[in-house]
Amino acid sequence: MGWGLLAPTLIILAVAGLLPFFYIIYVGFFDWNLFSAEVGMFYTGADNYRKLVFDPEFLGALRRTFLFTTLVVSIELALGFFLAQLLTKDFRGKTIFRTIHALPLVIAPIVVGAAWRLLVIPGFGPVPYYLDKFLDINYNIGRFASHAFLTTVLMDIWHWTPFVTLTMLAGLSAIPKEPMEQALVDGANRWQIFRHLTIPMMMPVILTTVFIRLMDALRIVDEVYMLTGGGPGTSTRYIGIHIWQIVFPKTDYGYGSAMSLLTLYFTIVLCWLVFAAITARGKQSS
Amino acid sequence: MKSKMWTILSLFVVMSMLVACAAAPAAPAAPVAEEPTAEEPVAEEMSWWAQAAEAAGCVDTTITGISESTPPSNYSADVIAPQFEEESGIKIEFETTSWGEMYDKELKDMQSGAGVYDFIYIEQDIAYAYIDRDFLSDVTQMRIDNPELAFSDFDEGMFVSFVDYFRDPENGNLMGVPMEAFIKTYLYRTDLFEDEEIMAAFEAEYGYPLAPATDHEEYSDIAKFFTEWGEANDMELWGTTVQAHTGHAASWYEGFTEVPPQFGVYDWGINMDNWKATVENGGAMNSDENKAALTWWLSNLEFAPPEATSSTWDETAATFAAGRVAQGLIYGENAAWVATDPERSIVVGNVGVALPPTEPGVLDAAAAGEGSVGYYDGGAFGIPVSSQNPLCALLWVQYFAQEQFQPEWAAASARVTHNATYDSPELQAMDEQTNGYFTLMKDEGELFAGASPFPFHATLREEILPIWYKAITGDLTPDETLDQMAEATDAFLVELGYGE
């Protein structure tokens, strides 16, 4: 009976999830560009994958994505944890702060990108105007790769730190207080309590949050595309945008499919490495 | 036994849901119109469109279309489509969206054969690719095959020459009905160019009178002059727009499609006999002329406002309308509102138009039909082969092309697709307000050209865009950029199956 009740869900998941996945694997072995001279799919074996391994554009996009992900996830984790700690205490305006802080989460990513574009577009946005007027900084995301990259990092932090905060806050609220009180009585200082008690007890929550943010950051597309289009040049062309450009405007379905699969592989490997690192550290601490 | 029954029941429920979600069956064949018998009362006279819709079995049918969210498309969606619905009884679901989104959605629909859209916007530069892939229905043939649905006033000869970009190269049949056409031309600020103090200062510095540039050296002089004038007089004024977005193909369309013809380089420098781009293989992509074109275009960045490297066609128009530049190459679809709409533009009444600057000999070559001086842009509405309601869509594409809609449509959105529209009172009034943009388009339109007939237009563009952007960011010199682009083009076209 259990399987019977699960059957509709499993069938829909299989159709909507697994079928496209297997189709991508299949298409990745073909040379298939919609606008090539000869129409159709031509079997090329592992050529697409061979080409990918040496493709500087693909490797560059991966590199940029990993750098972006490392920065945003670590900063969001630290900032979110800090804010969650703050929100466990009572202070004036706490409710208002929590509400305002959580607002970015309800905004659609494409709108986030559009809003940030209005803020930072050179010549029209207030940010470059006031940076130039008061600090004499020539801030231009259309011209300087570093400005564009940092802006995408800031935008992501602004958008997703509330998620980390709320998750950590839920975790902090759920951990028992008695061990901390006992440790205090035994003479431990706040840092020791934080390091040896709070962090280990929060490890499941931290791990879950890191994984969710990691997977989200690795596949970021809409906000960045809206803000910079992947530019200047390819400096903010992260792997999601790169795959999108290959598959849709360029209509290179075979190569794009291989790229998607290889990216999934790298994502799984990265997640496994992060899991191993965090759990190993957790074991050492305990 | 019980568990087996539950499994079968669950499967039955899921299958029922899937069947319910399946595509609707094809529309039934149009019923043969019956002659009224002597006993039946004579019906009220219906409009031709209503009769045709009934004959085609399209009454109360909904057709779905997609287009770019531009003034001309929005006008057709907001003004013409409701009238069509009222007259014909055919409903229209009209989706207007961004250029990239539109292109992506319609291509997916046609390539998969899903039949979501009954009419689509065909950008001029992608028309050949769609025709080559047999994505589009033959409008001419459809009218021949369905004479009862062929509107008598629809005459292919009524369109401006731009219509030729939507013809099947093999038989000349119409594959899309033009709905917008405009030229990307040279706009300049008449208030600045005719200011006596400015004129005197310019002539004192450069030794010749200030006037709209006729060649690139003059254009650069003017750009430099006004940038310095803006700095000296504490104004937010620069010499020129540059459509140089470093992450959007818009920069390509100005720097690689609009400007090179002004230097005598056409068809992206690709030799269409052997599909080669490098000079050594018979192409011209990395020719001296093209390198001069790119060098000149990039040199304008020094005299452009900071938003230049974030500007697509919308932002350059906004920059001009905000009074931030003295001149620029601006798409015609924006020329009207920049010149006439005080709610959106602060330069109303101060916009002049002229032909883009050209190198010696280019203008003569264009006049002789051997080249062009700029980009003739626009689009058509076409009927995908995958459409589920092609006959209903056929009525729509004929409906909006009626002469009666053209003058107001042209005045509202600065596009002209019919020859007769130029003589309409509405357009003549608008022409005066735009200082002769429509006269320029009428008299000199044939000097402009659309995109080359490449079936691989978008695909090749995406392959070499990353190299192109490096020219704008300064990571490569203009010469290096074009050398690399040409080599990459040669290799990529072979990969696509063009040339050896």
Coordinates of N, CA and C in Angstrom, one line a residue, chain A residues 59-267:
Chain A
L59 N 36.7 26.1 -18.7 CA 37.5 26.0 -17.5 C 37.5 27.4 -16.7
G60 N 37.5 28.5 -17.5 CA 37.5 29.8 -16.9 C 36.2 30.0 -16.2
A61 N 35.1 29.6 -16.8 CA 33.8 29.8 -16.1 C 33.7 29.0 -14.8
L62 N 34.3 27.8 -14.9 CA 34.3 26.9 -13.7 C 35.1 27.6 -12.6
R63 N 36.3 28.1 -13.0 CA 37.2 28.7 -12.0 C 36.5 29.9 -11.3
R64 N 35.9 30.8 -12.2 CA 35.2 31.9 -11.6 C 34.1 31.5 -10.7
T65 N 33.4 30.5 -11.1 CA 32.2 30.1 -10.3 C 32.7 29.5 -8.9
F66 N 33.8 28.8 -8.9 CA 34.3 28.2 -7.7 C 34.7 29.4 -6.8
L67 N 35.4 30.4 -7.3 CA 35.9 31.5 -6.6 C 34.7 32.3 -6.0
F68 N 33.7 32.5 -6.8 CA 32.5 33.2 -6.4 C 31.8 32.4 -5.3
T69 N 31.7 31.1 -5.5 CA 31.0 30.3 -4.5 C 31.7 30.3 -3.2
T70 N 33.0 30.1 -3.2 CA 33.8 30.1 -2.0 C 33.6 31.4 -1.2
L71 N 33.7 32.5 -1.9 CA 33.5 33.8 -1.2 C 32.2 33.9 -0.6
V72 N 31.1 33.7 -1.5 CA 29.8 34.1 -0.9 C 29.4 33.1 0.2
V73 N 29.7 31.8 0.0 CA 29.2 30.9 1.0 C 29.9 31.1 2.4
S74 N 31.2 31.4 2.3 CA 31.9 31.6 3.6 C 31.5 32.9 4.2
I75 N 31.4 34.0 3.4 CA 31.0 35.2 4.0 C 29.5 35.2 4.6
E76 N 28.6 34.5 3.8 CA 27.3 34.4 4.2 C 27.2 33.6 5.5
L77 N 28.0 32.5 5.6 CA 28.0 31.7 6.8 C 28.4 32.4 8.0
A78 N 29.5 33.2 7.8 CA 30.0 33.9 9.0 C 29.1 35.0 9.4
L79 N 28.6 35.8 8.4 CA 27.7 36.9 8.7 C 26.4 36.4 9.2
G80 N 25.9 35.4 8.6 CA 24.6 34.8 9.0 C 24.6 34.3 10.4
F81 N 25.7 33.6 10.8 CA 25.9 33.0 12.1 C 26.0 34.2 13.1
F82 N 26.7 35.2 12.8 CA 26.9 36.3 13.7 C 25.5 37.0 13.9
L83 N 24.8 37.2 12.9 CA 23.5 37.9 13.0 C 22.5 37.0 13.8
A84 N 22.6 35.7 13.6 CA 21.7 34.8 14.3 C 22.0 34.8 15.8
Q85 N 23.3 34.9 16.1 CA 23.7 35.0 17.5 C 23.1 36.3 18.1
L86 N 23.2 37.3 17.3 CA 22.7 38.6 17.8 C 21.2 38.6 18.0
L87 N 20.5 37.8 17.1 CA 19.0 37.8 17.2 C 18.6 36.9 18.4
T88 N 19.5 36.1 19.0 CA 19.1 35.3 20.1 C 19.0 36.2 21.4
K89 N 19.6 37.3 21.3 CA 19.5 38.3 22.4 C 18.4 39.2 22.2
D90 N 17.9 39.8 23.3 CA 16.9 40.8 23.2 C 17.5 42.2 23.1
F91 N 17.0 42.9 22.1 CA 17.4 44.3 22.0 C 16.2 45.1 21.3
R92 N 16.3 46.4 21.5 CA 15.3 47.2 21.0 C 15.3 47.2 19.4
G93 N 14.1 47.0 18.9 CA 14.0 47.0 17.4 C 14.3 45.6 16.8
K94 N 14.4 44.6 17.6 CA 14.8 43.3 17.2 C 13.8 42.8 16.1
T95 N 12.5 42.9 16.4 CA 11.5 42.4 15.5 C 11.6 43.1 14.1
I96 N 11.7 44.4 14.2 CA 11.7 45.2 12.9 C 13.0 44.8 12.1
F97 N 14.1 44.7 12.9 CA 15.3 44.3 12.2 C 15.2 43.0 11.5
R98 N 14.6 42.0 12.2 CA 14.5 40.7 11.7 C 13.6 40.7 10.4
T99 N 12.6 41.4 10.5 CA 11.6 41.5 9.3 C 12.3 42.1 8.1
I100 N 13.0 43.3 8.4 CA 13.7 44.0 7.2 C 14.8 43.1 6.7
H101 N 15.5 42.5 7.6 CA 16.6 41.6 7.2 C 16.2 40.5 6.3
A102 N 15.0 40.0 6.6 CA 14.5 38.8 5.8 C 13.8 39.2 4.5
L103 N 13.6 40.5 4.3 CA 12.9 40.9 3.0 C 13.5 40.5 1.7
P104 N 14.8 40.6 1.6 CA 15.4 40.2 0.3 C 15.1 38.8 -0.1
L105 N 14.8 37.9 0.9 CA 14.5 36.5 0.5 C 13.2 36.4 -0.3
V106 N 12.3 37.3 -0.1 CA 11.0 37.1 -0.8 C 11.0 37.8 -2.2
I107 N 12.2 38.4 -2.6 CA 12.3 39.0 -3.9 C 12.8 38.0 -4.9
A108 N 12.2 38.0 -6.0 CA 12.6 37.0 -7.1 C 14.0 37.4 -7.5
P109 N 14.8 36.4 -7.8 CA 16.2 36.7 -8.2 C 16.4 37.7 -9.4
I110 N 15.5 37.6 -10.4 CA 15.6 38.4 -11.5 C 15.3 39.9 -11.1
V111 N 14.4 40.1 -10.1 CA 14.1 41.4 -9.7 C 15.3 41.9 -8.8
V112 N 16.0 41.1 -8.1 CA 17.2 41.5 -7.4 C 18.2 42.0 -8.3
G113 N 18.4 41.3 -9.4 CA 19.4 41.7 -10.4 C 19.0 43.0 -11.0
A114 N 17.7 43.2 -11.3 CA 17.2 44.4 -11.9 C 17.4 45.6 -11.0
A115 N 17.1 45.4 -9.7 CA 17.2 46.4 -8.7 C 18.6 46.9 -8.5
W116 N 19.5 45.9 -8.4 CA 20.9 46.2 -8.3 C 21.5 46.9 -9.5
R117 N 21.0 46.5 -10.7 CA 21.4 47.2 -11.9 C 21.0 48.6 -11.9
L118 N 19.8 48.9 -11.4 CA 19.4 50.3 -11.3 C 20.3 51.1 -10.3
L119 N 20.7 50.4 -9.3 CA 21.5 51.1 -8.3 C 23.0 51.4 -8.8
V120 N 23.5 50.4 -9.6 CA 24.9 50.5 -9.8 C 25.3 50.9 -11.3
I121 N 24.3 51.0 -12.2 CA 24.6 51.3 -13.6 C 25.3 52.6 -13.7
P122 N 26.5 52.6 -14.3 CA 27.2 53.8 -14.5 C 26.4 54.9 -15.2
G123 N 26.6 56.1 -14.7 CA 25.9 57.2 -15.4 C 24.5 57.5 -14.8
F124 N 23.8 56.5 -14.4 CA 22.4 56.6 -14.0 C 22.2 56.2 -12.5
G125 N 23.0 55.3 -12.0 CA 22.8 54.8 -10.7 C 23.3 55.7 -9.6
P126 N 22.7 55.6 -8.4 CA 23.2 56.5 -7.3 C 24.5 56.0 -6.8
V127 N 24.8 54.7 -6.8 CA 26.0 54.2 -6.2 C 27.3 54.8 -6.9
P128 N 27.4 54.6 -8.2 CA 28.6 55.2 -8.8 C 28.6 56.7 -8.7
Y129 N 27.5 57.4 -8.7 CA 27.4 58.8 -8.5 C 28.0 59.3 -7.2
Y130 N 27.5 58.7 -6.1 CA 28.0 59.1 -4.8 C 29.4 58.7 -4.5
L131 N 29.8 57.5 -5.0 CA 31.2 57.0 -4.8 C 32.2 58.0 -5.5
D132 N 31.7 58.5 -6.7 CA 32.6 59.4 -7.4 C 32.6 60.8 -6.7
K133 N 31.4 61.2 -6.2 CA 31.3 62.6 -5.6 C 32.0 62.7 -4.3
F134 N 31.8 61.7 -3.4 CA 32.4 61.8 -2.1 C 33.7 61.1 -1.9
L135 N 34.0 60.0 -2.6 CA 35.2 59.3 -2.4 C 36.1 59.3 -3.6
D136 N 35.7 59.9 -4.7 CA 36.5 60.0 -5.9 C 36.9 58.6 -6.4
I137 N 35.9 57.7 -6.4 CA 36.1 56.4 -6.9 C 35.4 56.2 -8.2
N138 N 36.1 55.8 -9.2 CA 35.5 55.6 -10.5 C 34.9 54.2 -10.6
Y139 N 33.7 54.0 -10.1 CA 33.1 52.6 -10.0 C 32.3 52.4 -11.2
N140 N 32.7 51.4 -12.0 CA 32.1 51.1 -13.3 C 32.0 49.6 -13.5
I141 N 30.9 49.0 -13.4 CA 30.8 47.5 -13.6 C 30.8 47.1 -15.0
G142 N 30.7 48.1 -15.9 CA 30.7 47.8 -17.3 C 32.1 47.8 -17.9
R143 N 33.0 48.4 -17.1 CA 34.4 48.5 -17.6 C 35.4 47.7 -16.8
F144 N 35.2 47.6 -15.5 CA 36.2 47.0 -14.7 C 35.7 45.6 -14.2
A145 N 36.5 44.6 -14.5 CA 36.1 43.2 -14.2 C 36.0 43.0 -12.6
S146 N 36.9 43.6 -11.9 CA 36.9 43.4 -10.5 C 35.7 44.1 -9.8
H147 N 35.3 45.2 -10.4 CA 34.1 45.9 -9.8 C 32.9 45.0 -10.1
A148 N 32.8 44.5 -11.3 CA 31.6 43.7 -11.6 C 31.6 42.4 -10.7
F149 N 32.7 41.8 -10.6 CA 32.8 40.5 -9.8 C 32.4 40.8 -8.3
L150 N 33.0 41.8 -7.8 CA 32.7 42.2 -6.4 C 31.2 42.5 -6.2
T151 N 30.7 43.2 -7.2 CA 29.3 43.6 -7.1 C 28.4 42.3 -7.1
T152 N 28.7 41.4 -7.9 CA 27.9 40.1 -7.9 C 28.0 39.4 -6.5
V153 N 29.2 39.5 -6.0 CA 29.4 38.8 -4.6 C 28.5 39.6 -3.6
L154 N 28.6 40.9 -3.6 CA 27.8 41.7 -2.6 C 26.3 41.4 -2.8
M155 N 25.9 41.4 -4.1 CA 24.5 41.2 -4.4 C 24.0 39.9 -3.8
D156 N 24.8 38.8 -4.0 CA 24.5 37.5 -3.5 C 24.4 37.5 -2.0
I157 N 25.4 38.1 -1.4 CA 25.4 38.2 0.1 C 24.2 38.9 0.6
W158 N 23.9 40.0 0.0 CA 22.7 40.8 0.4 C 21.4 39.9 0.3
H159 N 21.4 39.2 -0.8 CA 20.1 38.4 -1.1 C 20.0 37.2 -0.2
W160 N 21.1 36.5 0.1 CA 21.0 35.2 0.7 C 21.5 35.1 2.2
T161 N 22.1 36.1 2.7 CA 22.5 36.0 4.1 C 21.3 35.8 5.0
P162 N 20.1 36.5 4.7 CA 19.0 36.3 5.6 C 18.6 34.8 5.7
F163 N 18.8 34.1 4.6 CA 18.4 32.6 4.6 C 19.3 31.9 5.7
V164 N 20.6 32.2 5.6 CA 21.5 31.6 6.6 C 21.2 32.1 8.0
T165 N 20.9 33.3 8.1 CA 20.5 33.9 9.5 C 19.4 33.1 10.1
L166 N 18.3 33.0 9.3 CA 17.1 32.4 9.8 C 17.3 30.9 10.1
T167 N 18.1 30.3 9.3 CA 18.4 28.8 9.5 C 19.2 28.6 10.8
M168 N 20.2 29.5 10.9 CA 21.1 29.4 12.1 C 20.3 29.8 13.3
L169 N 19.4 30.7 13.2 CA 18.6 31.2 14.3 C 17.7 30.0 14.8
A170 N 17.1 29.3 13.8 CA 16.3 28.2 14.2 C 17.2 27.1 14.9
G171 N 18.4 26.9 14.4 CA 19.3 25.9 15.0 C 19.7 26.3 16.4
L172 N 20.0 27.6 16.6 CA 20.5 28.1 17.9 C 19.4 28.0 18.9
S173 N 18.2 28.3 18.4 CA 17.0 28.2 19.4 C 16.7 26.8 19.8
A174 N 17.1 25.8 19.0 CA 16.8 24.4 19.3 C 17.8 23.7 20.2
I175 N 19.1 24.3 20.2 CA 20.1 23.5 21.0 C 19.9 23.8 22.5
P176 N 20.1 22.8 23.3 CA 19.9 22.9 24.7 C 20.9 23.9 25.4
K177 N 20.4 24.5 26.4 CA 21.2 25.6 27.1 C 22.0 25.0 28.2
E178 N 21.6 23.8 28.7 CA 22.2 23.3 29.9 C 23.7 23.1 29.8
P179 N 24.2 22.5 28.7 CA 25.6 22.2 28.6 C 26.4 23.5 28.7
M180 N 25.9 24.6 28.1 CA 26.6 25.9 28.1 C 26.7 26.4 29.6
E181 N 25.5 26.3 30.3 CA 25.5 26.7 31.7 C 26.5 25.9 32.5
Q182 N 26.5 24.6 32.3 CA 27.5 23.8 33.0 C 28.9 24.2 32.7
A183 N 29.2 24.4 31.5 CA 30.5 24.8 31.1 C 30.9 26.1 31.7
L184 N 30.0 27.0 31.8 CA 30.3 28.3 32.4 C 30.6 28.1 33.9
V185 N 29.8 27.3 34.5 CA 30.1 26.9 36.0 C 31.5 26.3 36.1
D186 N 31.8 25.5 35.1 CA 33.2 24.8 35.2 C 34.3 25.7 34.8
G187 N 34.0 27.0 34.5 CA 35.1 28.0 34.2 C 35.4 28.2 32.8
A188 N 34.6 27.7 31.8 CA 35.0 27.9 30.4 C 34.6 29.3 30.1
N189 N 35.4 29.9 29.2 CA 35.0 31.3 28.7 C 34.1 31.1 27.5
R190 N 33.6 32.3 27.0 CA 32.6 32.3 25.9 C 33.2 31.7 24.7
W191 N 34.4 32.0 24.4 CA 35.0 31.5 23.1 C 35.1 30.0 23.2
Q192 N 35.5 29.4 24.4 CA 35.6 28.0 24.5 C 34.2 27.3 24.4
I193 N 33.2 28.0 24.9 CA 31.9 27.4 24.9 C 31.4 27.4 23.4
F194 N 31.7 28.5 22.7 CA 31.3 28.6 21.3 C 32.0 27.6 20.5
R195 N 33.3 27.4 20.7 CA 34.1 26.5 19.9 C 33.8 25.0 20.2
H196 N 33.7 24.7 21.4 CA 33.6 23.3 21.8 C 32.2 22.8 22.0
L197 N 31.3 23.7 22.2 CA 29.9 23.3 22.4 C 28.9 23.7 21.3
T198 N 28.9 25.0 21.1 CA 27.9 25.6 20.2 C 28.1 25.0 18.8
I199 N 29.3 25.2 18.3 CA 29.6 24.7 16.9 C 29.3 23.2 16.7
P200 N 29.9 22.4 17.5 CA 29.5 20.9 17.3 C 28.1 20.6 17.3
M201 N 27.3 21.3 18.3 CA 25.9 21.0 18.3 C 25.2 21.6 17.1
M202 N 25.7 22.6 16.6 CA 25.1 23.3 15.4 C 25.5 22.6 14.1
M203 N 26.4 21.7 14.1 CA 27.0 21.1 12.9 C 26.0 20.6 11.9
P204 N 25.0 19.9 12.3 CA 24.0 19.4 11.3 C 23.4 20.6 10.6
V205 N 23.0 21.7 11.3 CA 22.4 22.8 10.7 C 23.4 23.5 9.8
I206 N 24.6 23.7 10.3 CA 25.7 24.3 9.4 C 25.9 23.6 8.1
L207 N 26.0 22.3 8.3 CA 26.2 21.4 7.1 C 25.1 21.6 6.1
T208 N 23.9 21.5 6.6 CA 22.7 21.6 5.7 C 22.7 23.0 5.0
T209 N 23.0 24.0 5.8 CA 23.0 25.4 5.2 C 24.1 25.5 4.2
V210 N 25.3 25.0 4.5 CA 26.4 25.2 3.6 C 26.0 24.4 2.2
F211 N 25.5 23.2 2.3 CA 25.2 22.5 1.1 C 24.1 23.2 0.3
I212 N 23.1 23.7 0.9 CA 22.0 24.4 0.2 C 22.6 25.7 -0.5
R213 N 23.4 26.4 0.2 CA 24.0 27.6 -0.4 C 25.0 27.3 -1.4
L214 N 25.8 26.2 -1.2 CA 26.8 25.8 -2.2 C 26.1 25.5 -3.5
M215 N 25.1 24.7 -3.4 CA 24.4 24.2 -4.7 C 23.7 25.4 -5.4
D216 N 23.2 26.3 -4.6 CA 22.5 27.5 -5.2 C 23.5 28.4 -5.8
A217 N 24.7 28.7 -5.1 CA 25.7 29.6 -5.6 C 26.3 29.0 -6.9
L218 N 26.5 27.7 -6.9 CA 27.1 27.1 -8.1 C 26.3 27.3 -9.4
R219 N 25.0 27.4 -9.2 CA 24.2 27.5 -10.4 C 23.5 28.8 -10.6
I220 N 24.1 29.8 -10.0 CA 23.5 31.2 -10.1 C 23.5 31.6 -11.6
V221 N 22.4 32.2 -12.0 CA 22.2 32.7 -13.4 C 21.5 34.0 -13.4
D222 N 20.2 34.0 -13.0 CA 19.4 35.1 -13.4 C 19.8 36.5 -12.8
E223 N 20.2 36.5 -11.5 CA 20.6 37.8 -10.9 C 21.8 38.4 -11.6
V224 N 22.8 37.5 -11.9 CA 24.0 38.0 -12.5 C 23.8 38.4 -13.9
Y225 N 23.0 37.6 -14.6 CA 22.7 37.9 -16.0 C 22.1 39.2 -16.2
M226 N 21.1 39.5 -15.2 CA 20.4 40.8 -15.3 C 21.4 41.9 -15.0
L227 N 22.3 41.7 -14.0 CA 23.2 42.8 -13.6 C 24.3 43.1 -14.6
T228 N 24.9 42.1 -15.1 CA 26.1 42.3 -15.9 C 26.1 41.6 -17.3
G229 N 25.1 40.7 -17.5 CA 25.1 39.9 -18.7 C 26.3 39.0 -18.8
G230 N 27.0 38.8 -17.7 CA 28.2 37.9 -17.7 C 29.5 38.7 -18.0
G231 N 29.3 40.0 -18.2 CA 30.5 40.9 -18.5 C 31.1 41.6 -17.3
P232 N 32.0 42.4 -17.4 CA 32.7 42.8 -18.7 C 33.4 41.7 -19.3
G233 N 33.2 41.5 -20.6 CA 33.8 40.3 -21.2 C 33.2 39.1 -20.7
T234 N 34.0 38.2 -20.0 CA 33.5 37.0 -19.4 C 33.8 37.0 -17.9
S235 N 34.0 38.1 -17.3 CA 34.5 38.1 -15.9 C 33.4 37.7 -14.9
T236 N 32.2 37.8 -15.3 CA 31.1 37.3 -14.4 C 30.3 36.3 -15.1
R237 N 30.9 35.7 -16.1 CA 30.2 34.6 -16.8 C 30.4 33.3 -16.1
Y238 N 29.6 33.1 -15.1 CA 29.7 31.9 -14.3 C 29.2 30.7 -15.1
I239 N 29.4 29.5 -14.5 CA 29.1 28.3 -15.3 C 27.7 28.2 -15.8
G240 N 26.8 28.6 -14.9 CA 25.3 28.6 -15.3 C 25.0 29.4 -16.5
I241 N 25.6 30.7 -16.5 CA 25.4 31.6 -17.6 C 26.1 31.0 -18.9
H242 N 27.3 30.5 -18.7 CA 28.1 30.0 -19.8 C 27.3 28.8 -20.5
I243 N 26.8 27.9 -19.7 CA 26.0 26.8 -20.3 C 24.8 27.3 -21.0
W244 N 24.1 28.3 -20.4 CA 22.9 28.9 -21.0 C 23.2 29.5 -22.4
Q245 N 24.4 30.2 -22.4 CA 24.8 30.9 -23.7 C 25.1 29.8 -24.8
I246 N 25.7 28.7 -24.3 CA 26.1 27.7 -25.3 C 24.8 27.0 -25.8
V247 N 23.9 26.7 -24.9 CA 22.7 25.9 -25.3 C 21.7 26.7 -26.1
F248 N 21.4 27.9 -25.6 CA 20.3 28.7 -26.2 C 20.7 29.6 -27.3
P249 N 21.4 30.7 -27.1 CA 21.8 31.6 -28.2 C 22.6 30.8 -29.3
K250 N 23.6 30.0 -28.8 CA 24.5 29.3 -29.7 C 23.9 28.0 -30.3
T251 N 22.8 27.5 -29.6 CA 22.1 26.3 -30.1 C 23.0 25.1 -30.2
D252 N 24.1 25.0 -29.4 CA 25.0 23.9 -29.5 C 24.5 22.9 -28.4
Y253 N 23.5 22.1 -28.8 CA 22.9 21.3 -27.7 C 23.8 20.1 -27.2
G254 N 24.5 19.5 -28.2 CA 25.4 18.4 -27.8 C 26.5 18.8 -26.8
Y255 N 27.2 19.9 -27.2 CA 28.3 20.4 -26.3 C 27.7 20.9 -25.0
G256 N 26.6 21.6 -25.1 CA 26.0 22.1 -23.8 C 25.6 21.0 -22.9
S257 N 25.1 19.9 -23.5 CA 24.7 18.8 -22.6 C 25.9 18.2 -21.9
A258 N 26.9 18.0 -22.7 CA 28.2 17.5 -22.1 C 28.7 18.4 -21.0
M259 N 28.6 19.7 -21.2 CA 29.0 20.7 -20.3 C 28.2 20.6 -19.0
S260 N 26.9 20.5 -19.1 CA 26.0 20.4 -18.0 C 26.4 19.2 -17.1
L261 N 26.6 18.0 -17.8 CA 26.9 16.8 -17.1 C 28.2 16.9 -16.3
L262 N 29.2 17.5 -17.0 CA 30.5 17.6 -16.4 C 30.4 18.5 -15.2
T263 N 29.7 19.6 -15.3 CA 29.5 20.5 -14.2 C 28.8 19.8 -13.0
L264 N 27.8 19.0 -13.3 CA 27.1 18.3 -12.3 C 28.1 17.4 -11.5
Y265 N 29.0 16.8 -12.3 CA 30.1 15.9 -11.7 C 30.9 16.7 -10.7
F266 N 31.4 17.9 -11.2 CA 32.3 18.7 -10.4 C 31.5 19.2 -9.1
T267 N 30.2 19.5 -9.3 CA 29.4 19.9 -8.2 C 29.4 18.8 -7.1

